[in-house]
Amino acid sequence: MAQIRYLTAHLAQEIDARLMSPSDGAFSLDQLMELAGLAVAQALAASYALPRYRRVLVCCGPGNQGGDGLVAARHLSHFGYAATLYMPKPGNKDIYKRLHKQCLNLSIPSLTSESDFHASLSSQDVILDAIFGFSFLGPVRAPFSRILPALRDARLPMVSVDIPSGWHVEDGPVLLQSEEGEDLGQALNPEVLVSLTAPKLGVRGYRGRHWLGGRFVPPTMAEEWKLNLPEYPGSAQIVELPGPAGL
Amino acid sequence: MAQIRYLTAHLAQEIDARLMSPSDGAFSLDQLMELAGLAVAQALAASYALPRYRRVLVCCGPGNQGGDGLVAARHLSHFGYAATLYMPKPGNKDIYKRLHKQCLNLSIPSLTSESDFHASLSSQDVILDAIFGFSFLGPVRAPFSRILPALRDARLPMVSVDIPSGWHVEDGPVLLQSEEGEDLGQALNPEVLVSLTAPKLGVRGYRGRHWLGGRFVPPTMAEEWKLNLPEYPGSAQIVELPGPAGL
């Protein structure tokens, strides 16, 4: 089996667009986000089992990755985890609002201020980082220029979705830098990563526990792009990837 | 734990409407159908494992249950099953067409004539019955008045979604009767049933293997309707229900 392909930002965007084109993949965003968020929740549960890990702080950005986080928070709540949401900049798309409403219906609390966020870090077991996805282009703007360093410095188990927030989607971990050029220190270093559809170039050297989700890519598309996806076991929605070459 | 509640047709409709009301459950049909169809596919895979069972004839009605069947067919194909679709009356809603296109993208074949359907029965391992759901009100109209007896008489392992097609949603198995009052014989008798959200009154006496899917009902709603849903294990999307009382 050839090695799995690591996607450029351009190819990741093309695959997303093709999957959702009515004349091509014909998926709705609702479908893909539901399957992605479920995969993220199941990977977190497989990595940090109940009852040892129960309190999960789900940090959501304003875009589609934040939507994945909201879906994951809902599933985690059904699994028995105590999820708390933190959406420093809630998305304004209709789907984002619906996904948030679904969380409210499960009585999942949201942190509403940055000080609440900082205060809550000491009472969490796991962080789910769903802030920035593969379309993030630095630098890190406020309030994330304060939030990312705080998440890093909390030294809690962390699960990142697709690409750890603040990493360059192709170059990987880079020093965090604010819009004003201020050095914000080291990149996030999550113990667990959940790549969706296929891993991105920036995580080639990632050495933590690495899951793949997004079992919806038609084999013809996977073949066209030579993704060399691994086989998912049975009817599972996630598969663990082997460590980086040479480990 | 009190016994699980069996739903009237009225309550089943109310729950669906509430789950999808923007001001209440706030789910989209795409989300619920995706989770329902995935649960159906996983229940089939848990009941009829590869490689012994590989060829699955997925029979889809024109409504939302047919949509669940199309989603299930797609996931089954990803799991490694050889799914074949039979849609005697394809639905004309946009979502139905998109779900069918997603199956076409996986090269899942469709039977296009009734004679092909009859001929194909001898080369299938399992039937997935996603023809009629809880909103079905007899009698059985053509072409289903020919299709349901053929499915029954094929004596293949069968998985029904929510309520075996042709059963009365509240009264359970009734003799099949055509629109013209013709007696079409015994009801379907599937070995496996996948109830979605909560089982319907008509399957109270069902004695086969019984799964529940639809892990998306907010506990507050489950409490309001006293559904007494069982706990799903871990991060699974299906749970097996115990046999009927007294067994």
Short mmCIF file of C-alpha atoms in Angstrom, two decimals:
data_model
loop_
_atom_site.label_atom_id
_atom_site.label_comp_id
_atom_site.label_asym_id
_atom_site.label_seq_id
_atom_site.Cartn_x
_atom_site.Cartn_y
_atom_site.Cartn_z
CA MET A 1 0.00 0.00 0.00
CA ALA A 2 1.46 3.32 -1.03
CA GLN A 3 1.79 5.98 1.64
CA ILE A 4 -1.25 8.13 2.36
CA ARG A 5 -1.25 11.43 0.53
CA TYR A 6 -0.84 14.67 2.46
CA LEU A 7 -2.93 17.39 0.88
CA THR A 8 -1.92 20.88 -0.12
CA ALA A 9 -4.34 23.63 0.92
CA HIS A 10 -5.36 23.92 -2.71
CA LEU A 11 -6.20 20.23 -3.08
CA ALA A 12 -8.04 20.16 0.26
CA GLN A 13 -10.24 23.00 -0.97
CA GLU A 14 -10.78 21.32 -4.32
CA ILE A 15 -11.83 18.05 -2.69
CA ASP A 16 -14.31 19.87 -0.45
CA ALA A 17 -15.74 21.76 -3.40
CA ARG A 18 -16.04 18.63 -5.53
CA LEU A 19 -17.70 16.65 -2.74
CA MET A 20 -20.35 19.36 -2.39
CA SER A 21 -20.86 20.15 -6.06
CA PRO A 22 -24.44 19.12 -7.01
CA SER A 23 -23.17 17.69 -10.30
CA ASP A 24 -20.28 15.82 -8.67
CA GLY A 25 -20.16 14.52 -5.08
CA ALA A 26 -23.68 15.88 -4.44
CA PHE A 27 -23.20 16.00 -0.65
CA SER A 28 -24.73 18.75 1.44
CA LEU A 29 -22.60 20.57 3.99
CA ASP A 30 -24.97 19.23 6.66
CA GLN A 31 -24.13 15.66 5.73
CA LEU A 32 -20.36 16.07 5.60
CA MET A 33 -20.26 18.11 8.80
CA GLU A 34 -22.38 15.53 10.61
CA LEU A 35 -20.07 12.68 9.60
CA ALA A 36 -16.94 14.75 10.30
CA GLY A 37 -18.14 15.84 13.74
CA LEU A 38 -19.20 12.31 14.63
CA ALA A 39 -15.77 11.02 13.62
CA VAL A 40 -14.09 13.68 15.76
CA ALA A 41 -16.25 12.79 18.78
CA GLN A 42 -15.56 9.07 18.32
CA ALA A 43 -11.80 9.67 17.96
CA LEU A 44 -11.80 11.74 21.15
CA ALA A 45 -13.75 9.01 22.96
CA ALA A 46 -11.33 6.36 21.66
CA SER A 47 -8.37 8.43 22.89
CA TYR A 48 -9.72 9.75 26.20
CA ALA A 49 -12.17 7.26 27.65
CA LEU A 50 -14.82 7.81 30.27
CA PRO A 51 -14.88 8.00 33.22
CA ARG A 52 -11.25 9.17 33.59
CA TYR A 53 -11.81 12.00 31.09
CA ARG A 54 -15.21 13.57 31.28
CA ARG A 55 -15.00 17.34 30.99
CA VAL A 56 -14.27 18.46 27.44
CA LEU A 57 -13.82 22.09 26.47
CA VAL A 58 -14.83 22.36 22.83
CA CYS A 59 -13.27 25.48 21.29
CA CYS A 60 -14.95 26.44 18.02
CA GLY A 61 -13.80 28.92 15.41
CA PRO A 62 -16.22 30.88 13.26
CA GLY A 63 -15.98 28.71 10.12
CA ASN A 64 -16.78 25.17 9.07
CA GLN A 65 -14.26 23.71 11.47
CA GLY A 66 -16.19 25.37 14.29
CA GLY A 67 -19.27 23.62 12.89
CA ASP A 68 -17.45 20.28 13.10
CA GLY A 69 -16.73 21.16 16.73
CA LEU A 70 -20.38 21.86 17.47
CA VAL A 71 -21.41 18.52 15.95
CA ALA A 72 -18.69 16.79 17.97
CA ALA A 73 -19.83 18.51 21.18
CA ARG A 74 -23.37 17.21 20.63
CA HIS A 75 -22.24 13.64 20.04
CA LEU A 76 -19.85 13.80 23.00
CA SER A 77 -22.77 14.88 25.19
CA HIS A 78 -24.79 11.88 23.99
CA PHE A 79 -21.78 9.66 24.78
CA GLY A 80 -21.82 10.92 28.38
CA TYR A 81 -19.08 13.57 28.30
CA ALA A 82 -19.61 16.93 29.97
CA ALA A 83 -18.95 19.26 27.05
CA THR A 84 -18.55 23.01 27.42
CA LEU A 85 -18.48 25.24 24.37
CA TYR A 86 -16.26 28.20 23.80
CA MET A 87 -17.00 30.17 20.65
CA PRO A 88 -14.99 33.40 20.82
CA LYS A 89 -16.45 34.44 17.45
CA PRO A 90 -19.57 32.44 16.71
CA GLY A 91 -20.15 31.86 13.00
CA ASN A 92 -23.04 33.69 11.40
CA LYS A 93 -24.06 31.05 8.87
CA ASP A 94 -27.47 29.49 9.40
CA ILE A 95 -25.99 26.00 9.79
CA TYR A 96 -23.72 27.24 12.59
CA LYS A 97 -26.68 28.67 14.47
CA ARG A 98 -28.69 25.47 14.05
CA LEU A 99 -25.80 23.36 15.28
CA HIS A 100 -25.43 25.62 18.29
CA LYS A 101 -29.16 25.37 19.01
CA GLN A 102 -28.83 21.58 18.95
CA CYS A 103 -26.16 21.90 21.65
CA LEU A 104 -28.36 24.22 23.69
CA ASN A 105 -31.08 21.58 23.53
CA LEU A 106 -28.67 19.20 25.29
CA SER A 107 -27.98 21.85 27.94
CA ILE A 108 -24.35 22.12 26.82
CA PRO A 109 -23.11 25.34 28.43
CA SER A 110 -21.18 28.03 26.58
CA LEU A 111 -18.48 30.24 28.05
CA THR A 112 -19.43 33.78 27.22
CA SER A 113 -16.36 35.77 28.21
CA GLU A 114 -12.65 35.42 27.75
CA SER A 115 -12.14 35.56 31.52
CA ASP A 116 -14.57 32.66 31.95
CA PHE A 117 -12.54 30.76 29.37
CA HIS A 118 -9.26 31.35 31.18
CA ALA A 119 -10.84 30.46 34.52
CA SER A 120 -12.40 27.27 33.15
CA LEU A 121 -9.16 25.76 31.89
CA SER A 122 -8.24 24.43 35.33
CA SER A 123 -11.45 22.41 35.51
CA GLN A 124 -11.30 20.63 32.16
CA ASP A 125 -9.97 17.15 31.36
CA VAL A 126 -9.56 17.51 27.59
CA ILE A 127 -9.54 20.32 25.05
CA LEU A 128 -11.06 19.86 21.62
CA ASP A 129 -9.42 22.36 19.30
CA ALA A 130 -11.80 23.14 16.42
CA ILE A 131 -10.73 26.74 15.96
CA PHE A 132 -8.87 27.04 12.66
CA GLY A 133 -9.01 24.63 9.75
CA PHE A 134 -7.11 24.18 6.53
CA SER A 135 -8.17 27.57 5.19
CA PHE A 136 -6.46 29.44 8.04
CA LEU A 137 -3.78 31.83 6.89
CA GLY A 138 -1.84 33.52 9.68
CA PRO A 139 -1.21 35.72 11.51
CA VAL A 140 -3.33 35.00 14.58
CA ARG A 141 -5.76 37.83 15.18
CA ALA A 142 -7.28 38.87 18.50
CA PRO A 143 -8.91 37.36 20.47
CA PHE A 144 -7.24 34.15 19.21
CA SER A 145 -3.81 35.68 19.81
CA ARG A 146 -4.64 35.36 23.51
CA ILE A 147 -6.65 32.14 23.31
CA LEU A 148 -4.17 29.92 21.45
CA PRO A 149 -1.28 30.58 23.87
CA ALA A 150 -3.63 29.94 26.80
CA LEU A 151 -4.73 26.60 25.31
CA ARG A 152 -1.11 25.64 24.74
CA ASP A 153 -0.02 26.66 28.22
CA ALA A 154 -2.89 24.83 29.92
CA ARG A 155 -0.95 21.60 29.26
CA LEU A 156 -4.17 19.61 29.05
CA PRO A 157 -4.70 16.65 26.76
CA MET A 158 -5.74 18.18 23.45
CA VAL A 159 -7.42 16.84 20.33
CA SER A 160 -7.07 19.00 17.23
CA VAL A 161 -9.30 18.79 14.19
CA ASP A 162 -7.55 18.51 10.81
CA ILE A 163 -4.66 20.83 11.63
CA PRO A 164 -3.69 22.17 15.05
CA SER A 165 -4.90 25.76 15.24
CA GLY A 166 -2.21 28.21 14.27
CA TRP A 167 -0.14 25.68 12.32
CA HIS A 168 0.54 26.45 8.68
CA VAL A 169 -1.55 24.04 6.63
CA GLU A 170 1.46 23.12 4.48
CA ASP A 171 4.53 24.07 6.51
CA GLY A 172 3.32 22.70 9.82
CA PRO A 173 4.11 24.04 13.27
CA VAL A 174 5.29 27.63 13.18
CA LEU A 175 5.84 30.07 16.01
CA LEU A 176 2.62 31.86 16.85
CA GLN A 177 2.66 35.45 15.72
CA SER A 178 0.08 38.16 16.26
CA GLU A 179 -1.20 40.51 13.61
CA GLU A 180 1.13 43.15 15.01
CA GLY A 181 4.13 40.85 14.58
CA GLU A 182 4.35 40.01 18.25
CA ASP A 183 5.97 36.68 19.09
CA LEU A 184 3.41 34.53 20.90
CA GLY A 185 5.69 31.56 21.41
CA GLN A 186 5.55 27.89 20.42
CA ALA A 187 2.88 26.26 18.29
CA LEU A 188 0.18 24.09 19.83
CA ASN A 189 1.30 20.52 20.42
CA PRO A 190 -1.83 18.35 20.67
CA GLU A 191 -1.52 14.74 21.81
CA VAL A 192 -4.21 13.69 19.34
CA LEU A 193 -5.08 14.78 15.82
CA VAL A 194 -8.15 13.91 13.76
CA SER A 195 -7.57 14.46 10.06
CA LEU A 196 -10.68 14.69 7.94
CA THR A 197 -10.90 13.20 4.43
CA ALA A 198 -7.09 13.04 4.18
CA PRO A 199 -4.25 14.56 6.24
CA LYS A 200 -2.84 17.94 5.27
CA LEU A 201 0.78 18.57 4.30
CA GLY A 202 1.46 20.50 7.50
CA VAL A 203 0.98 17.42 9.71
CA ARG A 204 3.46 15.20 7.85
CA GLY A 205 5.82 15.28 10.80
CA TYR A 206 3.11 15.01 13.46
CA ARG A 207 4.11 12.45 16.08
CA GLY A 208 1.05 12.20 18.32
CA ARG A 209 -1.89 9.83 18.04
CA HIS A 210 -3.38 10.37 14.62
CA TRP A 211 -6.90 9.39 13.50
CA LEU A 212 -8.53 9.73 10.12
CA GLY A 213 -12.24 10.42 9.70
CA GLY A 214 -14.51 11.27 6.79
CA ARG A 215 -15.45 7.88 5.41
CA PHE A 216 -17.36 9.37 2.53
CA VAL A 217 -14.82 9.92 -0.24
CA PRO A 218 -15.90 7.90 -3.30
CA PRO A 219 -13.14 5.45 -4.28
CA THR A 220 -13.13 6.94 -7.79
CA MET A 221 -12.22 10.35 -6.33
CA ALA A 222 -9.66 8.80 -3.96
CA GLU A 223 -8.12 7.10 -6.99
CA GLU A 224 -8.19 10.25 -9.12
CA TRP A 225 -6.23 12.15 -6.47
CA LYS A 226 -4.13 9.14 -5.43
CA LEU A 227 -5.09 9.66 -1.79
CA ASN A 228 -4.05 6.10 -0.81
CA LEU A 229 -6.49 6.12 2.08
CA PRO A 230 -6.15 3.28 4.61
CA GLU A 231 -8.98 0.78 5.08
CA TYR A 232 -11.39 1.67 7.82
CA PRO A 233 -12.14 -1.31 10.08
CA GLY A 234 -15.61 -2.86 9.83
CA SER A 235 -18.33 -0.24 10.03
CA ALA A 236 -16.20 2.27 11.96
CA GLN A 237 -16.11 5.94 11.02
CA ILE A 238 -12.50 6.41 12.14
CA VAL A 239 -9.20 4.65 11.53
CA GLU A 240 -5.93 5.17 13.36
CA LEU A 241 -2.98 6.07 11.18
CA PRO A 242 0.44 4.57 11.82
CA GLY A 243 3.13 6.86 13.24
CA PRO A 244 5.41 8.85 10.93
CA ALA A 245 7.85 6.90 8.80
CA GLY A 246 10.85 5.68 10.73
CA LEU A 247 9.11 5.54 14.10
CA MET B 1 -35.49 1.17 34.07
CA ALA B 2 -39.05 1.45 32.83
CA GLN B 3 -39.87 -0.32 29.59
CA ILE B 4 -39.13 1.49 26.35
CA ARG B 5 -42.10 3.35 24.92
CA TYR B 6 -43.69 2.16 21.69
CA LEU B 7 -44.88 5.12 19.65
CA THR B 8 -48.24 5.71 18.05
CA ALA B 9 -48.13 6.97 14.47
CA HIS B 10 -49.23 10.35 15.77
CA LEU B 11 -46.42 10.62 18.32
CA ALA B 12 -43.83 9.38 15.81
CA GLN B 13 -44.89 12.19 13.46
CA GLU B 14 -44.85 14.74 16.26
CA ILE B 15 -41.33 13.74 17.33
CA ASP B 16 -40.06 14.02 13.75
CA ALA B 17 -41.70 17.43 13.34
CA ARG B 18 -40.33 18.70 16.66
CA LEU B 19 -36.81 17.46 15.91
CA MET B 20 -36.84 19.37 12.62
CA SER B 21 -38.59 22.53 13.79
CA PRO B 22 -36.11 25.44 13.56
CA SER B 23 -37.31 26.78 16.90
CA ASP B 24 -37.16 23.40 18.61
CA GLY B 25 -34.87 20.49 17.69
CA ALA B 26 -33.34 22.56 14.86
CA PHE B 27 -32.10 19.49 12.95
CA SER B 28 -32.10 19.39 9.17
CA LEU B 29 -33.55 16.40 7.37
CA ASP B 30 -30.07 15.82 5.91
CA GLN B 31 -28.60 15.39 9.39
CA LEU B 32 -31.26 13.05 10.73
CA MET B 33 -31.33 10.96 7.57
CA GLU B 34 -27.55 10.65 7.60
CA LEU B 35 -27.50 9.41 11.20
CA ALA B 36 -30.50 7.14 10.62
CA GLY B 37 -29.05 5.59 7.49
CA LEU B 38 -25.66 5.10 9.14
CA ALA B 39 -27.36 3.36 12.08
CA VAL B 40 -29.25 1.09 9.68
CA ALA B 41 -26.06 0.18 7.82
CA GLN B 42 -24.21 -0.51 11.08
CA ALA B 43 -27.08 -2.65 12.41
CA LEU B 44 -27.09 -4.67 9.19
CA ALA B 45 -23.32 -5.11 9.39
CA ALA B 46 -23.60 -6.17 13.05
CA SER B 47 -26.28 -8.73 12.12
CA TYR B 48 -24.92 -10.03 8.82
CA ALA B 49 -21.15 -9.85 8.83
CA LEU B 50 -18.78 -9.94 5.91
CA PRO B 51 -17.62 -12.03 4.16
CA ARG B 52 -20.49 -14.52 4.64
CA TYR B 53 -23.06 -11.89 3.67
CA ARG B 54 -21.94 -9.52 0.97
CA ARG B 55 -24.69 -8.88 -1.54
CA VAL B 56 -27.39 -6.61 -0.14
CA LEU B 57 -30.48 -5.65 -2.09
CA VAL B 58 -31.58 -2.26 -0.76
CA CYS B 59 -35.26 -1.70 -1.56
CA CYS B 60 -36.24 1.95 -1.22
CA GLY B 61 -39.70 3.48 -1.14
CA PRO B 62 -40.43 6.96 -2.46
CA GLY B 63 -40.46 8.74 0.92
CA ASN B 64 -38.05 9.52 3.73
CA GLN B 65 -37.61 5.86 4.58
CA GLY B 66 -36.36 5.34 1.04
CA GLY B 67 -33.88 8.14 1.78
CA ASP B 68 -32.68 6.27 4.87
CA GLY B 69 -32.19 3.27 2.59
CA LEU B 70 -30.09 5.27 0.13
CA VAL B 71 -27.88 6.54 2.95
CA ALA B 72 -27.55 3.00 4.29
CA ALA B 73 -26.63 1.68 0.84
CA ARG B 74 -23.83 4.23 0.58
CA HIS B 75 -22.39 3.36 3.99
CA LEU B 76 -22.73 -0.37 3.28
CA SER B 77 -20.74 0.14 0.11
CA HIS B 78 -17.99 1.90 2.09
CA PHE B 79 -18.05 -1.02 4.57
CA GLY B 80 -17.34 -3.43 1.69
CA TYR B 81 -20.82 -4.80 0.96
CA ALA B 82 -22.01 -5.13 -2.62
CA ALA B 83 -25.20 -3.09 -2.50
CA THR B 84 -27.78 -3.05 -5.26
CA LEU B 85 -30.61 -0.53 -5.23
CA TYR B 86 -34.17 -1.15 -6.16
CA MET B 87 -36.36 1.96 -6.22
CA PRO B 88 -39.66 0.98 -7.84
CA LYS B 89 -40.88 4.57 -7.40
CA PRO B 90 -37.94 6.89 -6.85
CA GLY B 91 -38.76 9.91 -4.69
CA ASN B 92 -38.87 13.28 -6.41
CA LYS B 93 -37.56 15.41 -3.53
CA ASP B 94 -34.19 17.05 -4.11
CA ILE B 95 -32.63 15.24 -1.15
CA TYR B 96 -33.67 11.87 -2.59
CA LYS B 97 -32.00 12.69 -5.90
CA ARG B 98 -28.82 13.84 -4.18
CA LEU B 99 -28.66 10.69 -2.07
CA HIS B 100 -29.13 8.59 -5.19
CA LYS B 101 -26.36 10.51 -6.96
CA GLN B 102 -24.06 9.76 -4.01
CA CYS B 103 -24.78 6.06 -4.57
CA LEU B 104 -24.12 6.37 -8.30
CA ASN B 105 -20.74 7.89 -7.42
CA LEU B 106 -19.92 4.65 -5.60
CA SER B 107 -20.98 2.64 -8.67
CA ILE B 108 -23.87 1.10 -6.74
CA PRO B 109 -26.10 -0.42 -9.44
CA SER B 110 -29.86 0.07 -9.58
CA LEU B 111 -32.36 -2.45 -10.86
CA THR B 112 -34.48 -0.68 -13.41
CA SER B 113 -37.28 -3.14 -14.10
CA GLU B 114 -39.52 -5.34 -12.05
CA SER B 115 -38.35 -8.39 -13.94
CA ASP B 116 -34.75 -7.55 -13.08
CA PHE B 117 -35.82 -7.30 -9.45
CA HIS B 118 -37.45 -10.72 -9.46
CA ALA B 119 -34.49 -12.24 -11.26
CA SER B 120 -31.99 -10.69 -8.87
CA LEU B 121 -33.52 -12.16 -5.72
CA SER B 122 -31.75 -15.47 -6.19
CA SER B 123 -28.35 -13.79 -6.16
CA GLN B 124 -28.66 -11.69 -3.00
CA ASP B 125 -27.51 -12.52 0.53
CA VAL B 126 -29.60 -9.99 2.46
CA ILE B 127 -32.56 -7.72 1.77
CA LEU B 128 -32.76 -4.26 3.30
CA ASP B 129 -36.41 -3.27 3.40
CA ALA B 130 -36.67 0.53 3.38
CA ILE B 131 -39.92 0.70 1.45
CA PHE B 132 -42.66 1.91 3.78
CA GLY B 133 -42.21 3.76 7.05
CA PHE B 134 -44.44 4.79 9.90
CA SER B 135 -46.59 7.00 7.71
CA PHE B 136 -47.69 4.07 5.51
CA LEU B 137 -51.42 3.49 5.49
CA GLY B 138 -52.55 0.42 3.57
CA PRO B 139 -53.64 -0.98 1.25
CA VAL B 140 -50.56 -1.94 -0.75
CA ARG B 141 -50.66 -0.33 -4.16
CA ALA B 142 -49.02 -1.59 -7.33
CA PRO B 143 -46.18 -2.20 -7.97
CA PHE B 144 -45.61 -2.86 -4.25
CA SER B 145 -48.49 -5.34 -4.24
CA ARG B 146 -46.22 -7.55 -6.33
CA ILE B 147 -42.93 -6.56 -4.73
CA LEU B 148 -43.74 -7.19 -1.05
CA PRO B 149 -44.97 -10.78 -1.62
CA ALA B 150 -41.86 -11.46 -3.72
CA LEU B 151 -39.59 -10.14 -0.95
CA ARG B 152 -41.41 -12.28 1.59
CA ASP B 153 -41.29 -15.39 -0.55
CA ALA B 154 -37.59 -15.00 -1.33
CA ARG B 155 -36.92 -16.30 2.21
CA LEU B 156 -33.71 -14.33 2.41
CA PRO B 157 -32.37 -12.74 5.59
CA MET B 158 -34.15 -9.40 5.79
CA VAL B 159 -33.53 -6.19 7.73
CA SER B 160 -36.51 -3.85 7.97
CA VAL B 161 -36.26 -0.17 8.80
CA ASP B 162 -38.58 1.10 11.55
CA ILE B 163 -41.57 -1.08 10.66
CA PRO B 164 -41.60 -4.00 8.25
CA SER B 165 -43.17 -2.78 5.00
CA GLY B 166 -46.87 -3.49 4.86
CA TRP B 167 -47.27 -3.83 8.65
CA HIS B 168 -49.75 -1.52 10.30
CA VAL B 169 -47.72 1.02 12.28
CA GLU B 170 -49.86 0.45 15.38
CA ASP B 171 -51.53 -2.94 14.89
CA GLY B 172 -48.47 -4.75 13.61
CA PRO B 173 -48.42 -7.62 11.12
CA VAL B 174 -51.56 -7.77 9.03
CA LEU B 175 -52.33 -9.84 5.96
CA LEU B 176 -51.17 -8.04 2.85
CA GLN B 177 -54.06 -6.70 0.83
CA SER B 178 -54.03 -4.98 -2.52
CA GLU B 179 -55.93 -1.83 -3.37
CA GLU B 180 -58.53 -3.99 -5.06
CA GLY B 181 -59.04 -6.01 -1.89
CA GLU B 182 -57.09 -8.98 -3.16
CA ASP B 183 -55.51 -11.17 -0.46
CA LEU B 184 -51.73 -11.12 -0.94
CA GLY B 185 -50.91 -13.45 1.92
CA GLN B 186 -48.86 -13.20 5.08
CA ALA B 187 -47.01 -10.13 6.28
CA LEU B 188 -43.25 -9.78 5.91
CA ASN B 189 -41.32 -11.50 8.66
CA PRO B 190 -37.84 -9.94 8.80
CA GLU B 191 -35.16 -11.52 10.96
CA VAL B 192 -33.85 -8.09 11.93
CA LEU B 193 -35.53 -4.77 12.65
CA VAL B 194 -33.92 -1.36 13.10
CA SER B 195 -36.20 1.04 14.93
CA LEU B 196 -35.33 4.70 14.58
CA THR B 197 -35.68 7.18 17.45
CA ALA B 198 -38.02 4.81 19.32
CA PRO B 199 -39.92 1.66 18.29
CA LYS B 200 -43.45 1.94 16.94
CA LEU B 201 -46.50 0.34 18.52
CA GLY B 202 -46.87 -2.16 15.69
CA VAL B 203 -43.59 -3.92 16.55
CA ARG B 204 -44.42 -4.54 20.23
CA GLY B 205 -44.68 -8.27 19.59
CA TYR B 206 -41.71 -8.44 17.21
CA ARG B 207 -39.53 -11.42 18.09
CA GLY B 208 -36.53 -11.08 15.81
CA ARG B 209 -33.26 -9.28 16.42
CA HIS B 210 -34.13 -5.69 17.23
CA TRP B 211 -31.80 -2.70 17.06
CA LEU B 212 -32.44 0.91 17.94
CA GLY B 213 -30.79 3.80 16.09
CA GLY B 214 -31.19 7.56 16.09
CA ARG B 215 -28.92 8.67 18.92
CA PHE B 216 -29.96 12.28 18.56
CA VAL B 217 -33.05 12.70 20.72
CA PRO B 218 -32.33 15.34 23.37
CA PRO B 219 -32.83 13.85 26.86
CA THR B 220 -35.31 16.63 27.65
CA MET B 221 -37.51 15.47 24.75
CA ALA B 222 -37.07 11.81 25.70
CA GLU B 223 -38.16 12.75 29.21
CA GLU B 224 -41.11 14.83 28.02
CA TRP B 225 -42.45 11.89 26.04
CA LYS B 226 -41.31 9.27 28.57
CA LEU B 227 -39.53 7.34 25.84
CA ASN B 228 -37.40 5.37 28.36
CA LEU B 229 -34.68 4.89 25.77
CA PRO B 230 -31.94 2.39 26.62
CA GLU B 231 -28.34 3.53 27.01
CA TYR B 232 -26.28 3.25 23.87
CA PRO B 233 -22.89 1.64 24.51
CA GLY B 234 -19.82 3.91 24.32
CA SER B 235 -19.81 5.97 21.17
CA ALA B 236 -21.98 3.52 19.18
CA GLN B 237 -24.86 4.71 17.04
CA ILE B 238 -26.93 1.56 17.62
CA VAL B 239 -28.04 -0.44 20.62
CA GLU B 240 -29.64 -3.88 20.64
CA LEU B 241 -32.98 -4.10 22.40
CA PRO B 242 -33.81 -7.08 24.59
CA GLY B 243 -36.39 -9.56 23.33
CA PRO B 244 -40.10 -9.08 24.06
CA ALA B 245 -41.18 -9.48 27.70
CA GLY B 246 -41.45 -13.09 28.75
CA LEU B 247 -38.86 -14.40 26.32
#
